């Protein structure tokens, strides 16, 4: 089993592209945001603990996610591959993922960095806020905080994988189909 990491700021298109890529190459799409939203819906301990962080646009603490990620990796072992969307988002999470992939004999194939300029992220965020029922898509301040948190805590993860020669930068501007084709050509 191998992993493609879809990496980028909030509103960069990770979810949309993850779904398209999953259909095209037959890898399972795993969004940690989706997993947390589903845990919340089912009132699990993890879901309840995560809710307040999500509502405020903050990251859920690393240690709360480790068990969930390991379980998901184990579940996916018989899959052809996994598209990981929204994890890792901090350097300690990147360390955890590298440790877990080594432990379970899984290869990180590539990190696809969706590159979208700040103004476009804001435009897409405003657009999504109008149609979304997510608790963290309602308040423009929370949406801005999510972008700030990306710059402070998540962006360094891109460099972490650049050093390991795994990162490919993808121009994330344009029609959904155009971006999807760029991703496909890069893997
Ligand atoms: P997303 O659907 O990827 O935008 O994630 C929504 C929210 O879930 C984020 O703003 C975080 O609060 C939380 N979340 C998702 N993935 C992670 C992660 N890897 N680490 C910490 N928090 C996360």
mmCIF file with all atom_site columns, C-alpha atoms in Angstrom, residues 18-141:
data_model
loop_
_atom_site.group_PDB
_atom_site.id
_atom_site.type_symbol
_atom_site.label_atom_id
_atom_site.label_alt_id
_atom_site.label_comp_id
_atom_site.label_asym_id
_atom_site.label_entity_id
_atom_site.label_seq_id
_atom_site.pdbx_PDB_ins_code
_atom_site.Cartn_x
_atom_site.Cartn_y
_atom_site.Cartn_z
_atom_site.occupancy
_atom_site.B_iso_or_equiv
_atom_site.pdbx_formal_charge
_atom_site.auth_seq_id
_atom_site.auth_comp_id
_atom_site.auth_asym_id
_atom_site.auth_atom_id
_atom_site.pdbx_PDB_model_num
ATOM 1   C CA . UNK A 1 18  ? -9.056  14.086 -3.335  1.00 0.00 ? 18  UNK A CA 1
ATOM 2   C CA . UNK A 1 19  ? -12.417 12.718 -4.447  1.00 0.00 ? 19  UNK A CA 1
ATOM 3   C CA . UNK A 1 20  ? -11.643 13.086 -8.159  1.00 0.00 ? 20  UNK A CA 1
ATOM 4   C CA . UNK A 1 21  ? -8.204  11.531 -7.817  1.00 0.00 ? 21  UNK A CA 1
ATOM 5   C CA . UNK A 1 22  ? -9.636  8.665  -5.793  1.00 0.00 ? 22  UNK A CA 1
ATOM 6   C CA . UNK A 1 23  ? -12.058 7.799  -8.631  1.00 0.00 ? 23  UNK A CA 1
ATOM 7   C CA . UNK A 1 24  ? -9.341  8.077  -11.263 1.00 0.00 ? 24  UNK A CA 1
ATOM 8   C CA . UNK A 1 25  ? -6.603  5.992  -9.677  1.00 0.00 ? 25  UNK A CA 1
ATOM 9   C CA . UNK A 1 26  ? -8.605  3.750  -7.349  1.00 0.00 ? 26  UNK A CA 1
ATOM 10  C CA . UNK A 1 27  ? -6.922  4.876  -4.131  1.00 0.00 ? 27  UNK A CA 1
ATOM 11  C CA . UNK A 1 28  ? -9.098  5.335  -1.058  1.00 0.00 ? 28  UNK A CA 1
ATOM 12  C CA . UNK A 1 29  ? -9.687  8.993  -0.098  1.00 0.00 ? 29  UNK A CA 1
ATOM 13  C CA . UNK A 1 30  ? -9.302  9.691  3.610   1.00 0.00 ? 30  UNK A CA 1
ATOM 14  C CA . UNK A 1 31  ? -10.018 13.178 4.933   1.00 0.00 ? 31  UNK A CA 1
ATOM 15  C CA . UNK A 1 32  ? -9.239  13.582 8.642   1.00 0.00 ? 32  UNK A CA 1
ATOM 16  C CA . UNK A 1 33  ? -11.701 16.513 8.737   1.00 0.00 ? 33  UNK A CA 1
ATOM 17  C CA . UNK A 1 34  ? -14.455 14.164 7.424   1.00 0.00 ? 34  UNK A CA 1
ATOM 18  C CA . UNK A 1 35  ? -13.505 11.498 9.970   1.00 0.00 ? 35  UNK A CA 1
ATOM 19  C CA . UNK A 1 36  ? -13.707 14.054 12.799  1.00 0.00 ? 36  UNK A CA 1
ATOM 20  C CA . UNK A 1 37  ? -17.063 15.396 11.559  1.00 0.00 ? 37  UNK A CA 1
ATOM 21  C CA . UNK A 1 38  ? -18.441 11.868 11.426  1.00 0.00 ? 38  UNK A CA 1
ATOM 22  C CA . UNK A 1 39  ? -17.085 11.131 14.949  1.00 0.00 ? 39  UNK A CA 1
ATOM 23  C CA . UNK A 1 40  ? -18.859 14.267 16.164  1.00 0.00 ? 40  UNK A CA 1
ATOM 24  C CA . UNK A 1 41  ? -22.108 13.208 14.541  1.00 0.00 ? 41  UNK A CA 1
ATOM 25  C CA . UNK A 1 42  ? -21.842 9.854  16.299  1.00 0.00 ? 42  UNK A CA 1
ATOM 26  C CA . UNK A 1 43  ? -21.075 11.529 19.651  1.00 0.00 ? 43  UNK A CA 1
ATOM 27  C CA . UNK A 1 44  ? -17.887 9.545  20.169  1.00 0.00 ? 44  UNK A CA 1
ATOM 28  C CA . UNK A 1 45  ? -15.319 10.662 22.737  1.00 0.00 ? 45  UNK A CA 1
ATOM 29  C CA . UNK A 1 46  ? -12.946 11.809 19.976  1.00 0.00 ? 46  UNK A CA 1
ATOM 30  C CA . UNK A 1 47  ? -15.768 13.675 18.195  1.00 0.00 ? 47  UNK A CA 1
ATOM 31  C CA . UNK A 1 48  ? -16.806 15.495 21.349  1.00 0.00 ? 48  UNK A CA 1
ATOM 32  C CA . UNK A 1 49  ? -13.217 16.394 22.278  1.00 0.00 ? 49  UNK A CA 1
ATOM 33  C CA . UNK A 1 50  ? -12.500 17.650 18.747  1.00 0.00 ? 50  UNK A CA 1
ATOM 34  C CA . UNK A 1 51  ? -15.654 19.748 18.375  1.00 0.00 ? 51  UNK A CA 1
ATOM 35  C CA . UNK A 1 52  ? -14.540 22.868 20.248  1.00 0.00 ? 52  UNK A CA 1
ATOM 36  C CA . UNK A 1 53  ? -11.201 23.051 18.417  1.00 0.00 ? 53  UNK A CA 1
ATOM 37  C CA . UNK A 1 54  ? -12.949 22.710 15.059  1.00 0.00 ? 54  UNK A CA 1
ATOM 38  C CA . UNK A 1 55  ? -15.545 25.333 15.959  1.00 0.00 ? 55  UNK A CA 1
ATOM 39  C CA . UNK A 1 56  ? -12.780 27.806 16.781  1.00 0.00 ? 56  UNK A CA 1
ATOM 40  C CA . UNK A 1 57  ? -10.724 27.073 13.677  1.00 0.00 ? 57  UNK A CA 1
ATOM 41  C CA . UNK A 1 58  ? -7.907  25.562 15.740  1.00 0.00 ? 58  UNK A CA 1
ATOM 42  C CA . UNK A 1 59  ? -6.132  22.271 15.184  1.00 0.00 ? 59  UNK A CA 1
ATOM 43  C CA . UNK A 1 60  ? -7.198  19.272 17.218  1.00 0.00 ? 60  UNK A CA 1
ATOM 44  C CA . UNK A 1 61  ? -4.244  18.271 19.467  1.00 0.00 ? 61  UNK A CA 1
ATOM 45  C CA . UNK A 1 62  ? -1.835  15.824 17.810  1.00 0.00 ? 62  UNK A CA 1
ATOM 46  C CA . UNK A 1 63  ? -2.135  13.153 20.507  1.00 0.00 ? 63  UNK A CA 1
ATOM 47  C CA . UNK A 1 64  ? -5.912  12.885 20.013  1.00 0.00 ? 64  UNK A CA 1
ATOM 48  C CA . UNK A 1 65  ? -5.440  11.897 16.374  1.00 0.00 ? 65  UNK A CA 1
ATOM 49  C CA . UNK A 1 66  ? -2.657  9.332  16.549  1.00 0.00 ? 66  UNK A CA 1
ATOM 50  C CA . UNK A 1 67  ? -4.805  6.314  17.405  1.00 0.00 ? 67  UNK A CA 1
ATOM 51  C CA . UNK A 1 68  ? -7.386  7.256  14.772  1.00 0.00 ? 68  UNK A CA 1
ATOM 52  C CA . UNK A 1 69  ? -4.710  7.569  12.067  1.00 0.00 ? 69  UNK A CA 1
ATOM 53  C CA . UNK A 1 70  ? -3.095  4.260  12.970  1.00 0.00 ? 70  UNK A CA 1
ATOM 54  C CA . UNK A 1 71  ? -6.508  2.525  12.890  1.00 0.00 ? 71  UNK A CA 1
ATOM 55  C CA . UNK A 1 72  ? -7.278  4.048  9.489   1.00 0.00 ? 72  UNK A CA 1
ATOM 56  C CA . UNK A 1 73  ? -3.882  2.927  8.111   1.00 0.00 ? 73  UNK A CA 1
ATOM 57  C CA . UNK A 1 74  ? -4.483  -0.611 9.345   1.00 0.00 ? 74  UNK A CA 1
ATOM 58  C CA . UNK A 1 75  ? -7.997  -0.639 7.807   1.00 0.00 ? 75  UNK A CA 1
ATOM 59  C CA . UNK A 1 76  ? -6.555  0.467  4.454   1.00 0.00 ? 76  UNK A CA 1
ATOM 60  C CA . UNK A 1 77  ? -3.723  -2.061 4.307   1.00 0.00 ? 77  UNK A CA 1
ATOM 61  C CA . UNK A 1 78  ? -5.432  -4.164 1.661   1.00 0.00 ? 78  UNK A CA 1
ATOM 62  C CA . UNK A 1 79  ? -6.209  -1.108 -0.492  1.00 0.00 ? 79  UNK A CA 1
ATOM 63  C CA . UNK A 1 80  ? -4.163  -0.289 -3.571  1.00 0.00 ? 80  UNK A CA 1
ATOM 64  C CA . UNK A 1 81  ? -3.345  3.072  -2.032  1.00 0.00 ? 81  UNK A CA 1
ATOM 65  C CA . UNK A 1 82  ? -4.518  5.912  0.139   1.00 0.00 ? 82  UNK A CA 1
ATOM 66  C CA . UNK A 1 83  ? -5.006  9.618  -0.560  1.00 0.00 ? 83  UNK A CA 1
ATOM 67  C CA . UNK A 1 84  ? -4.474  11.345 2.744   1.00 0.00 ? 84  UNK A CA 1
ATOM 68  C CA . UNK A 1 85  ? -6.231  14.713 2.860   1.00 0.00 ? 85  UNK A CA 1
ATOM 69  C CA . UNK A 1 86  ? -5.698  16.945 5.897   1.00 0.00 ? 86  UNK A CA 1
ATOM 70  C CA . UNK A 1 87  ? -3.002  14.919 7.663   1.00 0.00 ? 87  UNK A CA 1
ATOM 71  C CA . UNK A 1 88  ? -0.254  15.629 8.655   1.00 0.00 ? 88  UNK A CA 1
ATOM 72  C CA . UNK A 1 89  ? -0.886  19.248 9.642   1.00 0.00 ? 89  UNK A CA 1
ATOM 73  C CA . UNK A 1 90  ? 1.972   19.718 12.141  1.00 0.00 ? 90  UNK A CA 1
ATOM 74  C CA . UNK A 1 91  ? 5.601   18.576 12.319  1.00 0.00 ? 91  UNK A CA 1
ATOM 75  C CA . UNK A 1 92  ? 4.855   16.145 15.186  1.00 0.00 ? 92  UNK A CA 1
ATOM 76  C CA . UNK A 1 93  ? 2.057   14.646 13.025  1.00 0.00 ? 93  UNK A CA 1
ATOM 77  C CA . UNK A 1 94  ? 4.523   14.274 10.138  1.00 0.00 ? 94  UNK A CA 1
ATOM 78  C CA . UNK A 1 95  ? 6.907   12.445 12.502  1.00 0.00 ? 95  UNK A CA 1
ATOM 79  C CA . UNK A 1 96  ? 4.043   10.229 13.679  1.00 0.00 ? 96  UNK A CA 1
ATOM 80  C CA . UNK A 1 97  ? 3.026   9.415  10.112  1.00 0.00 ? 97  UNK A CA 1
ATOM 81  C CA . UNK A 1 98  ? 6.592   8.528  9.118   1.00 0.00 ? 98  UNK A CA 1
ATOM 82  C CA . UNK A 1 99  ? 6.921   6.292  12.183  1.00 0.00 ? 99  UNK A CA 1
ATOM 83  C CA . UNK A 1 100 ? 3.557   4.573  11.559  1.00 0.00 ? 100 UNK A CA 1
ATOM 84  C CA . UNK A 1 101 ? 4.166   4.031  7.841   1.00 0.00 ? 101 UNK A CA 1
ATOM 85  C CA . UNK A 1 102 ? 7.524   2.455  8.638   1.00 0.00 ? 102 UNK A CA 1
ATOM 86  C CA . UNK A 1 103 ? 5.956   0.264  11.332  1.00 0.00 ? 103 UNK A CA 1
ATOM 87  C CA . UNK A 1 104 ? 3.252   -0.995 8.940   1.00 0.00 ? 104 UNK A CA 1
ATOM 88  C CA . UNK A 1 105 ? 5.428   -1.281 5.827   1.00 0.00 ? 105 UNK A CA 1
ATOM 89  C CA . UNK A 1 106 ? 3.626   1.504  3.946   1.00 0.00 ? 106 UNK A CA 1
ATOM 90  C CA . UNK A 1 107 ? 5.363   3.851  1.511   1.00 0.00 ? 107 UNK A CA 1
ATOM 91  C CA . UNK A 1 108 ? 4.710   7.583  1.265   1.00 0.00 ? 108 UNK A CA 1
ATOM 92  C CA . UNK A 1 109 ? 4.822   7.971  -2.510  1.00 0.00 ? 109 UNK A CA 1
ATOM 93  C CA . UNK A 1 110 ? 4.418   11.713 -2.909  1.00 0.00 ? 110 UNK A CA 1
ATOM 94  C CA . UNK A 1 111 ? 3.220   14.897 -1.225  1.00 0.00 ? 111 UNK A CA 1
ATOM 95  C CA . UNK A 1 112 ? 1.070   16.961 -3.599  1.00 0.00 ? 112 UNK A CA 1
ATOM 96  C CA . UNK A 1 113 ? 1.151   20.566 -2.524  1.00 0.00 ? 113 UNK A CA 1
ATOM 97  C CA . UNK A 1 114 ? -1.811  22.516 -3.903  1.00 0.00 ? 114 UNK A CA 1
ATOM 98  C CA . UNK A 1 115 ? -0.533  26.021 -4.405  1.00 0.00 ? 115 UNK A CA 1
ATOM 99  C CA . UNK A 1 116 ? -3.276  28.685 -4.256  1.00 0.00 ? 116 UNK A CA 1
ATOM 100 C CA . UNK A 1 117 ? -2.625  32.401 -3.529  1.00 0.00 ? 117 UNK A CA 1
ATOM 101 C CA . UNK A 1 118 ? -4.091  33.993 -0.423  1.00 0.00 ? 118 UNK A CA 1
ATOM 102 C CA . UNK A 1 119 ? -6.670  36.175 -2.261  1.00 0.00 ? 119 UNK A CA 1
ATOM 103 C CA . UNK A 1 120 ? -8.059  33.130 -4.082  1.00 0.00 ? 120 UNK A CA 1
ATOM 104 C CA . UNK A 1 121 ? -8.344  31.197 -0.811  1.00 0.00 ? 121 UNK A CA 1
ATOM 105 C CA . UNK A 1 122 ? -10.362 34.074 0.658   1.00 0.00 ? 122 UNK A CA 1
ATOM 106 C CA . UNK A 1 123 ? -12.628 34.247 -2.420  1.00 0.00 ? 123 UNK A CA 1
ATOM 107 C CA . UNK A 1 124 ? -13.253 30.499 -2.329  1.00 0.00 ? 124 UNK A CA 1
ATOM 108 C CA . UNK A 1 125 ? -13.836 30.641 1.433   1.00 0.00 ? 125 UNK A CA 1
ATOM 109 C CA . UNK A 1 126 ? -16.490 33.336 1.060   1.00 0.00 ? 126 UNK A CA 1
ATOM 110 C CA . UNK A 1 127 ? -18.175 31.327 -1.693  1.00 0.00 ? 127 UNK A CA 1
ATOM 111 C CA . UNK A 1 128 ? -18.104 28.085 0.324   1.00 0.00 ? 128 UNK A CA 1
ATOM 112 C CA . UNK A 1 129 ? -19.377 29.823 3.470   1.00 0.00 ? 129 UNK A CA 1
ATOM 113 C CA . UNK A 1 130 ? -22.632 30.615 1.666   1.00 0.00 ? 130 UNK A CA 1
ATOM 114 C CA . UNK A 1 131 ? -23.472 26.982 0.915   1.00 0.00 ? 131 UNK A CA 1
ATOM 115 C CA . UNK A 1 132 ? -21.779 25.049 3.684   1.00 0.00 ? 132 UNK A CA 1
ATOM 116 C CA . UNK A 1 133 ? -23.305 23.493 6.790   1.00 0.00 ? 133 UNK A CA 1
ATOM 117 C CA . UNK A 1 134 ? -19.914 23.043 8.499   1.00 0.00 ? 134 UNK A CA 1
ATOM 118 C CA . UNK A 1 135 ? -19.627 24.637 11.956  1.00 0.00 ? 135 UNK A CA 1
ATOM 119 C CA . UNK A 1 136 ? -16.289 26.176 10.964  1.00 0.00 ? 136 UNK A CA 1
ATOM 120 C CA . UNK A 1 137 ? -17.531 27.716 7.672   1.00 0.00 ? 137 UNK A CA 1
ATOM 121 C CA . UNK A 1 138 ? -19.995 30.157 9.216   1.00 0.00 ? 138 UNK A CA 1
ATOM 122 C CA . UNK A 1 139 ? -17.858 32.875 10.728  1.00 0.00 ? 139 UNK A CA 1
ATOM 123 C CA . UNK A 1 140 ? -15.359 34.776 8.506   1.00 0.00 ? 140 UNK A CA 1
ATOM 124 C CA . UNK A 1 141 ? -13.071 35.246 11.549  1.00 0.00 ? 141 UNK A CA 1
#
